[in-house]
Short mmCIF file of C-alpha atoms in Angstrom, two decimals:
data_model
loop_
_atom_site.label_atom_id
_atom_site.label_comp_id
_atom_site.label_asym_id
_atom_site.label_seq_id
_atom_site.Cartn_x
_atom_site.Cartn_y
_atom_site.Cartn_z
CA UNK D 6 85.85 97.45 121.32
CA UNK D 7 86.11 96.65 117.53
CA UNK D 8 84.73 93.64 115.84
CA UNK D 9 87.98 92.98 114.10
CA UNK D 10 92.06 94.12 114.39
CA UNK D 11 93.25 93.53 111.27
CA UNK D 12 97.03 93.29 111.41
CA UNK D 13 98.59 94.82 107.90
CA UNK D 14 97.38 96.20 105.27
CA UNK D 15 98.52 94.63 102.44
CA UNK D 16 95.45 93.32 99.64
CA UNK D 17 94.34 90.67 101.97
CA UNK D 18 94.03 93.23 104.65
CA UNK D 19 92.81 96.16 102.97
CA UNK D 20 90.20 94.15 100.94
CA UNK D 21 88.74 92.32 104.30
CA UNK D 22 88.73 95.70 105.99
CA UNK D 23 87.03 97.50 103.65
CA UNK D 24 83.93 94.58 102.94
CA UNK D 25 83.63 94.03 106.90
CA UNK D 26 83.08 97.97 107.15
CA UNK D 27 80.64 97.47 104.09
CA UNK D 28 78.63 95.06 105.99
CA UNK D 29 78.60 96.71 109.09
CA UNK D 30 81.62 96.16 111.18
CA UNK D 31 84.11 98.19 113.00
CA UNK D 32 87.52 96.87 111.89
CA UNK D 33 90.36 98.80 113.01
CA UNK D 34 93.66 98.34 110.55
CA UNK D 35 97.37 98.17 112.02
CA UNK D 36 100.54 98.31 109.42
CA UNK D 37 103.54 98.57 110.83
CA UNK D 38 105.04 101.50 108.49
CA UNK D 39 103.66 102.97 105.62
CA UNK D 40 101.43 101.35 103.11
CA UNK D 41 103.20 100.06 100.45
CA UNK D 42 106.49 99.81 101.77
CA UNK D 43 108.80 98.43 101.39
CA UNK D 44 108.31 96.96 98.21
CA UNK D 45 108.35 93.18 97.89
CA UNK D 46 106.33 91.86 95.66
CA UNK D 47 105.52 91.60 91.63
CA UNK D 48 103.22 93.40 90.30
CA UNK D 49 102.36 90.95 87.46
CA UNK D 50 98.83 90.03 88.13
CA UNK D 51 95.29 88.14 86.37
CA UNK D 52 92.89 91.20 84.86
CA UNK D 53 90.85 89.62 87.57
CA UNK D 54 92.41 92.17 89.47
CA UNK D 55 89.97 94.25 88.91
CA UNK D 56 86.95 93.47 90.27
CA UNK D 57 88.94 93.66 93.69
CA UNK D 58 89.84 97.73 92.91
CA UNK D 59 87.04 101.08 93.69
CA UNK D 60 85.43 102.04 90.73
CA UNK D 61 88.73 103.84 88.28
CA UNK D 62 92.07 102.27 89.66
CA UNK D 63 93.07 100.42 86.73
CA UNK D 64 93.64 104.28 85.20
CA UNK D 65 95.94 104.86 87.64
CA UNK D 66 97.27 101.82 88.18
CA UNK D 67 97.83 99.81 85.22
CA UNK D 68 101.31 99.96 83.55
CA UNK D 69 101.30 97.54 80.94
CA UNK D 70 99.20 94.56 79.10
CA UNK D 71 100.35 91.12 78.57
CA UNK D 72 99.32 88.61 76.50
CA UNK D 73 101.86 85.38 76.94
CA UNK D 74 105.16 84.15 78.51
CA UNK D 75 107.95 82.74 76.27
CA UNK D 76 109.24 80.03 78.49
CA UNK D 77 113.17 79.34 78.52
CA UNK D 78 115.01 76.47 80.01
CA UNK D 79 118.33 77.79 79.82
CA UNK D 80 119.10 81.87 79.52
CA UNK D 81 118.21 84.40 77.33
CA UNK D 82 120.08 83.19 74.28
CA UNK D 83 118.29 79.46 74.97
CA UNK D 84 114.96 78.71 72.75
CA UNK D 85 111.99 80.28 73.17
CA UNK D 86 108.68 78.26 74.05
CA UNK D 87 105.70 80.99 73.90
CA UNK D 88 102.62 80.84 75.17
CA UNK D 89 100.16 83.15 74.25
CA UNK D 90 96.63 84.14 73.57
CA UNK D 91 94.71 86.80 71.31
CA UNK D 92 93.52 88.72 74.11
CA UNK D 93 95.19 89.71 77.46
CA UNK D 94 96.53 87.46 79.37
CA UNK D 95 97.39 89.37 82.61
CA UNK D 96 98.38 93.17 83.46
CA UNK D 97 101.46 94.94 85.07
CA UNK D 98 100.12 97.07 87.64
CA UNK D 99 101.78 99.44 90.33
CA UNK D 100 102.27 97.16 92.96
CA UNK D 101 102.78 99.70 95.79
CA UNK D 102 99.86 102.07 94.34
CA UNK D 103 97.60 98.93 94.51
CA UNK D 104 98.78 98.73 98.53
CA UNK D 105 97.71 102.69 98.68
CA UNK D 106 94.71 102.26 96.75
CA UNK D 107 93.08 99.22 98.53
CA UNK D 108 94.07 101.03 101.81
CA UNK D 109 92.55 104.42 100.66
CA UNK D 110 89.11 101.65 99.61
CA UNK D 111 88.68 100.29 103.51
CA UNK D 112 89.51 103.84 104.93
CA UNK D 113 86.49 105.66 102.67
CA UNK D 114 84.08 102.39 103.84
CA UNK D 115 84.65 103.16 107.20
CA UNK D 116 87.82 101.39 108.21
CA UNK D 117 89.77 102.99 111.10
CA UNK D 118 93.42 102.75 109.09
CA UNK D 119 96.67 103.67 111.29
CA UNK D 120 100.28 103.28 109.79
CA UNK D 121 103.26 103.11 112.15
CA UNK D 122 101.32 100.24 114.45
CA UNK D 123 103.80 97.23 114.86
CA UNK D 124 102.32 94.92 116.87
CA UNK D 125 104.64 93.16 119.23
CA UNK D 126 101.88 91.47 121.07
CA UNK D 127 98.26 89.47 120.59
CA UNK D 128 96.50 88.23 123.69
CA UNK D 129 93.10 86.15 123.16
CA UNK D 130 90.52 86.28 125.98
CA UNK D 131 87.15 84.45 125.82
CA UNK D 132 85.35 87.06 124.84
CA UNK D 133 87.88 89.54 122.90
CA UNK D 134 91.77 89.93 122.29
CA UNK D 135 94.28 92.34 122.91
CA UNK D 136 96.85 93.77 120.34
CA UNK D 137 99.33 95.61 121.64
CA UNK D 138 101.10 97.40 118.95
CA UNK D 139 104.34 99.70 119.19
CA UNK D 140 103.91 103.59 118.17
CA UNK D 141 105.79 106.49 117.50
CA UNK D 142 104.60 107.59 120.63
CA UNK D 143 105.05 104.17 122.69
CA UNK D 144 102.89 101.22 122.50
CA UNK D 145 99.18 101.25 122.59
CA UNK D 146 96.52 98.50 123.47
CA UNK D 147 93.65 98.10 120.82
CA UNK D 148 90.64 95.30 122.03
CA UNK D 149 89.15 93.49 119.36
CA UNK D 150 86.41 90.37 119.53
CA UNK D 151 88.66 89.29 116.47
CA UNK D 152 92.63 89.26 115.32
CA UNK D 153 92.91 88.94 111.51
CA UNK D 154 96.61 88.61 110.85
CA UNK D 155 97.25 89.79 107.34
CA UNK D 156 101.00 90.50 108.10
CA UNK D 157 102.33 88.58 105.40
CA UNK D 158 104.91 85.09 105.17
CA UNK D 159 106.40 86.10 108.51
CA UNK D 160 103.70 86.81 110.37
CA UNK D 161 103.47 87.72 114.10
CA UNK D 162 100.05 87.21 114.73
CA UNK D 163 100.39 83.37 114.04
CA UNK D 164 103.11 82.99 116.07
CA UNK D 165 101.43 84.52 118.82
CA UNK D 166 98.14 82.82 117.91
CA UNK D 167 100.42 79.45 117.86
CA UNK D 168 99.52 78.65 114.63
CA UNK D 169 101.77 76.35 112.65
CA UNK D 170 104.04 77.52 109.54
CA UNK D 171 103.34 77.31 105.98
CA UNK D 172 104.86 73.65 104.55
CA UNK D 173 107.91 75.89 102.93
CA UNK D 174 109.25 79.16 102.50
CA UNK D 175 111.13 80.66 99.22
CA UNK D 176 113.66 83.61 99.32
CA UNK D 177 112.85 86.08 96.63
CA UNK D 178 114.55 89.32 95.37
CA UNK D 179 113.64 91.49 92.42
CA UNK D 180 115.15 94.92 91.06
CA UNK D 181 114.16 96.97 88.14
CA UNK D 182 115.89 98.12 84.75
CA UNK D 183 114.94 101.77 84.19
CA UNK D 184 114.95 101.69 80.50
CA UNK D 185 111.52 101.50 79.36
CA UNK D 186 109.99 98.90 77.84
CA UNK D 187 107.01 98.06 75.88
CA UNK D 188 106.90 94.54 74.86
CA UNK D 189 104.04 92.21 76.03
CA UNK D 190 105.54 89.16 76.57
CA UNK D 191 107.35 88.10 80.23
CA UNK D 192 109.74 85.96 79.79
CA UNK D 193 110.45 83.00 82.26
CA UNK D 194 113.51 81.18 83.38
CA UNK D 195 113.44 77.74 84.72
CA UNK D 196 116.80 77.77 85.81
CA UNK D 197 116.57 78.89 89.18
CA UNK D 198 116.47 75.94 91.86
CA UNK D 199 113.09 74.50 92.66
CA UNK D 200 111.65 77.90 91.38
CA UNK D 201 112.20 80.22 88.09
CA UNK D 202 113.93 83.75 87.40
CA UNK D 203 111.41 86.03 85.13
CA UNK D 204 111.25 89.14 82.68
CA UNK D 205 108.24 91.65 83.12
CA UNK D 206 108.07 94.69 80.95
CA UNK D 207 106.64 97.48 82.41
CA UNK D 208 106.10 99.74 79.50
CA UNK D 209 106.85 103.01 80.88
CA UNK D 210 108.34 101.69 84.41
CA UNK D 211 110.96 99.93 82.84
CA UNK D 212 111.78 96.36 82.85
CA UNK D 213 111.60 94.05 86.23
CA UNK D 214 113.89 91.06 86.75
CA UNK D 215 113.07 88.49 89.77
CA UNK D 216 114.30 85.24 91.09
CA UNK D 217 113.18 82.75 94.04
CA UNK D 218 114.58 79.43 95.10
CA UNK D 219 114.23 77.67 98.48
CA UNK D 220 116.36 78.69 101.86
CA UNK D 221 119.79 78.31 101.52
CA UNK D 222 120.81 78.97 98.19
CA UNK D 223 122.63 82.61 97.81
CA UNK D 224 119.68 83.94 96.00
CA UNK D 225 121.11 87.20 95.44
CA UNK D 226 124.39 85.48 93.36
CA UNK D 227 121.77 83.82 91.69
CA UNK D 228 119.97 87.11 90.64
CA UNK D 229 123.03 88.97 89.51
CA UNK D 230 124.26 85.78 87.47
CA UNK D 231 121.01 86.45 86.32
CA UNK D 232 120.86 89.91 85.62
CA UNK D 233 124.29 89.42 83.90
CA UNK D 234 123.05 87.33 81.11
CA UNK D 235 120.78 90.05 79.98
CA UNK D 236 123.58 92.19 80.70
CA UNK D 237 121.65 94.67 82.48
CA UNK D 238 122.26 96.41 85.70
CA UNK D 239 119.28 96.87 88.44
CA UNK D 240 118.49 99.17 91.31
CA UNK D 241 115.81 99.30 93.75
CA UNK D 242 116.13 95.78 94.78
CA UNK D 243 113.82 94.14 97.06
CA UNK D 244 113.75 90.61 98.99
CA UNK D 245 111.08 88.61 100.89
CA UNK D 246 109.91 85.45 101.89
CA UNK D 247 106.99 83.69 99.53
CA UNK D 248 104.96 81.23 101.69
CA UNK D 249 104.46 77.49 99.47
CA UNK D 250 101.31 75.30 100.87
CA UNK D 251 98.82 76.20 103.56
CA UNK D 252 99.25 74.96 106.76
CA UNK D 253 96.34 72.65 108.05
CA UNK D 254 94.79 75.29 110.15
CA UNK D 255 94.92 78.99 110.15
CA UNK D 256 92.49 79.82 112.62
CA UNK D 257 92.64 80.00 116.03
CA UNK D 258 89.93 80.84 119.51
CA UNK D 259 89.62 84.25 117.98
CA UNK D 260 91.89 84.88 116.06
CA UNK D 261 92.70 83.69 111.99
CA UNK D 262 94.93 84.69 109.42
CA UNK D 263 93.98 85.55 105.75
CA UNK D 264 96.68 86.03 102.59
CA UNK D 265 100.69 85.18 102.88
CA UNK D 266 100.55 84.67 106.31
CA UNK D 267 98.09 82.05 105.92
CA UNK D 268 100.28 80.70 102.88
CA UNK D 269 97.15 81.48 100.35
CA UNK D 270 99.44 81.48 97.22
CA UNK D 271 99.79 80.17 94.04
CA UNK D 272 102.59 77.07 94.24
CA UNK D 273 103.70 77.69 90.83
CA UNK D 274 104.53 81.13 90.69
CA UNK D 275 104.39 82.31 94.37
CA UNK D 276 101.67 84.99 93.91
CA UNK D 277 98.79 85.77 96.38
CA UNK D 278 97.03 88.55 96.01
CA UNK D 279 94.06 87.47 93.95
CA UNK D 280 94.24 84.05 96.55
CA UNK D 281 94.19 86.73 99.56
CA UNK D 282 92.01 89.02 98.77
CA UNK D 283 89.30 85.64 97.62
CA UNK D 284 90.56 84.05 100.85
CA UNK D 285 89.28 87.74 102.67
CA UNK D 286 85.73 87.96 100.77
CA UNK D 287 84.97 84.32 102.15
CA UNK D 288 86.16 85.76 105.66
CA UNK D 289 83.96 88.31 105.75
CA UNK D 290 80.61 85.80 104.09
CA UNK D 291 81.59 83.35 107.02
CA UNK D 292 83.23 85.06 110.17
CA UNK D 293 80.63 86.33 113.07
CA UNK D 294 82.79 88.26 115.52
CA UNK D 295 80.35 87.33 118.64
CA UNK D 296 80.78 83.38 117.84
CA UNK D 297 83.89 81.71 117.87
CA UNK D 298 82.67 78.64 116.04
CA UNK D 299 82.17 80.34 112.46
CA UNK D 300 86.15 80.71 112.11
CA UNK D 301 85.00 76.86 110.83
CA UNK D 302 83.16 78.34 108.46
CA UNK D 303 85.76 79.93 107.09
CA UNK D 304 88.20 77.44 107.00
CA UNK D 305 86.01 75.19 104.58
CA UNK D 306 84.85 78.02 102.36
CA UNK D 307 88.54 79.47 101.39
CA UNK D 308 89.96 75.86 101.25
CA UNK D 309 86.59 74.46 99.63
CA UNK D 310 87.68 77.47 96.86
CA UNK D 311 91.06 77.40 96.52
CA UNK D 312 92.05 73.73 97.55
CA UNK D 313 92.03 72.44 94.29
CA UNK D 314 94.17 74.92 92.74
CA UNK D 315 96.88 75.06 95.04
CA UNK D 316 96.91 71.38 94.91
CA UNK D 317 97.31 71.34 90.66
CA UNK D 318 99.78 74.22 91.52
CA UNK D 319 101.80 71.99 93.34
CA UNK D 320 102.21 69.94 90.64
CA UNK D 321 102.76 72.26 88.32
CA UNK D 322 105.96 73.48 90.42
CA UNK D 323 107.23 69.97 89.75
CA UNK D 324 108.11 70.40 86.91
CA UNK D 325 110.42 72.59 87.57
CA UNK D 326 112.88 70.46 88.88
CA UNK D 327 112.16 67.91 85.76
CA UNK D 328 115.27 67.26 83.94
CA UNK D 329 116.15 70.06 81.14
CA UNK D 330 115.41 67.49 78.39
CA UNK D 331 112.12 66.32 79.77
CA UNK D 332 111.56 69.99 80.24
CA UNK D 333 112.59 71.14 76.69
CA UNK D 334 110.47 67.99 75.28
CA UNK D 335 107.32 69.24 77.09
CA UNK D 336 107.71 72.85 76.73
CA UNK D 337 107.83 72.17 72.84
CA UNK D 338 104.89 70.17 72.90
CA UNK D 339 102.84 72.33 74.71
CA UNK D 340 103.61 75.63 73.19
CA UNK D 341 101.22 78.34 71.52
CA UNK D 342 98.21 79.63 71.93
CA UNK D 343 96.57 78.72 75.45
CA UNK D 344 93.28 78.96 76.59
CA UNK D 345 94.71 78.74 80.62
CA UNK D 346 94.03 81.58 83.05
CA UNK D 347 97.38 82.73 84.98
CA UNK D 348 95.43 81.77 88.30
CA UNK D 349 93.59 78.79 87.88
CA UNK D 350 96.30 75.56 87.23
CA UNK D 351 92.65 73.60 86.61
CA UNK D 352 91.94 75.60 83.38
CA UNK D 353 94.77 73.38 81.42
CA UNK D 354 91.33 71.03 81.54
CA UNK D 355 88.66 73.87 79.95
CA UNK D 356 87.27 73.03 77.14
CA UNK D 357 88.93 76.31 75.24
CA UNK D 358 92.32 75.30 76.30
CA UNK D 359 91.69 71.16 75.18
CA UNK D 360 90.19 72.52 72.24
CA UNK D 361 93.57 74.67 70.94
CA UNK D 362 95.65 71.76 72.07
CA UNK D 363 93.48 69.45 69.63
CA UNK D 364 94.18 72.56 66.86
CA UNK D 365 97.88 71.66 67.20
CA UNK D 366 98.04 67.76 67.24
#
């Protein structure tokens, strides 16, 4: 019997799978096709990236440096509101190489990693759970004392855990521009509903375009009018779900959920990984597989870490749907060089970033 199932492995996945082996446990990883695939999600992420990666990745994996966003309320022809600082901001990274590499991580700590595992089916017992996951052979039965569904927005281990939905779910879809590109600066749209369209070079990768807005828009009209206005055509285009707000409880008997399927993302701009793989560190600090009552434990520690952010997040995301003069008015007053980190809405109120405000009054 294994201490934990982990189901997917995605960052959240990989990363708890791979510190649970380092401290001793037998976790056993389940993704239901290849790692990596398919594609859908940015790869536009802090540098704090980094301390999440075995010892070289960011050789292999890093694709381009960025060090601001020019901010647009209308298209690409509309004024530009930059943001910036003197030193990188954020990288561009290989977003399906990070999948392989973090995977690669919790297989050389000891992880038992198996691709081609869907699980169609999570039992809990009082003393262990059964995951019954579909094969290219047929299914097969794994026991666990723990579930850790890591199986992103749509997750089937908390609907089989009964554990309630994230507060909202966007549609995304991104495709790339082949032409290469080596400019530093991403540029972003607030002209999608609710949400924003953005512009990420990635030097020798090309050029990614993206768009989300909430269900029931035709998000895919709304990405070619997109596209259009740059006058640019895209291929490999990928969609998915982004979870918005955490639902009040992700855990269940023995069973709890870590990354998008726990809705651990960023309200502003929809991204999770750093917020995952955090959310997975405190897992692993708090979770004892034998006792049921530490899954409390972690519930405190990733919210006591993260609450706060996603909460300034959400308000952040407001003003999105501000009108486009309000918008323009505070965009221009705002603008220049930041001293904000990409995944921390509470660093508006550093002292760096109130001191380069003062600079500009």
């Amino acid at each position: 019997m294994y201490d934990f199932v982990v189901v997917g492995a995605g960052p959240a996945g990989s990363r708890f799978a791979r510190q649970a082996a380092d401290a001793g446990y037998d976790a056993l990883v389940l993704e239901r096709g290849r790692v990596g695939t398919p594609l859908a999600c940015s790869g536009h992420v802090s540098t704090d990236i980094w301390a999440f990666t075995p010892d070289g990745a960011r050789e292999h994996l890093l694709q381009n440096e960025i060090y601001g966003a020019r901010f647009h309320v209308g298209g690409p022809d509309s004024p530009e509101h930059p943001f910036y600082k003197d030193t990188v901001v954020s990288n561009v990274i290989d977003r399906v190489g990070l999948d392989r590499t973090l995977a690669r991580a919790a297989s050389d700590a000891g992880a038992d990693v198996r691709e081609d595992h869907s699980v169609t089916d999570v039992d809990e017992h009082g003393e262990y759970v059964d995951v019954t996951a579909s094969t290219p052979d047929g299914t097969e039965t794994f026991r666990g004392k723990m579930v850790v569904g890591c199986d992103g927005p749509v997750s089937r281990v908390r609907r089989e855990l009964g554990l309630p939905e994230p507060g909202e779910k966007l549609q995304g879809v991104l495709g790339f521009a082949p032409d290469a590109h080596s400019g530093n600066f991403v540029d972003v749209h607030l002209t999608a509903p609710r949400f924003f369209a953005w512009r990420i070079p990635r030097g020798a990768a090309g050029v990614e375009y993206g768009l989300a807005a909430p269900p029931g828009r035709n998000v895919r009209d709304l990405f070619d009018r997109f596209t259009a206005e740059y006058d640019v055509e895209t291929d490999r285009l990928c969609a998915g779900m982004i979870p918005i707000g955490p639902p009040p409880r992700v855990t269940a008997h023995r069973g709890f959920l870590i990354g998008d399927a726990a809705a651990q993302t960023k309200p502003f701009t929809g991204g999770g990984i750093l917020y995952g793989m955090t959310a997975a560190d405190h897992a692993v600090r708090t979770v004892d597989p034998d006792d049921p009552g530490t899954l409390a434990d972690y519930e405190r520690a990733w919210r006591r870490d993260l609450k706060n952010e996603i909460r300034l997040g959400h308000w952040v995301r407001r003003a999105y749907s501000l009108p486009e003069s309000v918008q323009t008015v505070g965009l221009r007053a705002l603008s220049g060089e930041i001293g904000v980190h990409m995944d921390r809405p509470s660093s508006f109120f550093s002292t760096d970033h109130l001191r380069k405000l003062l600079r500009r009054a």
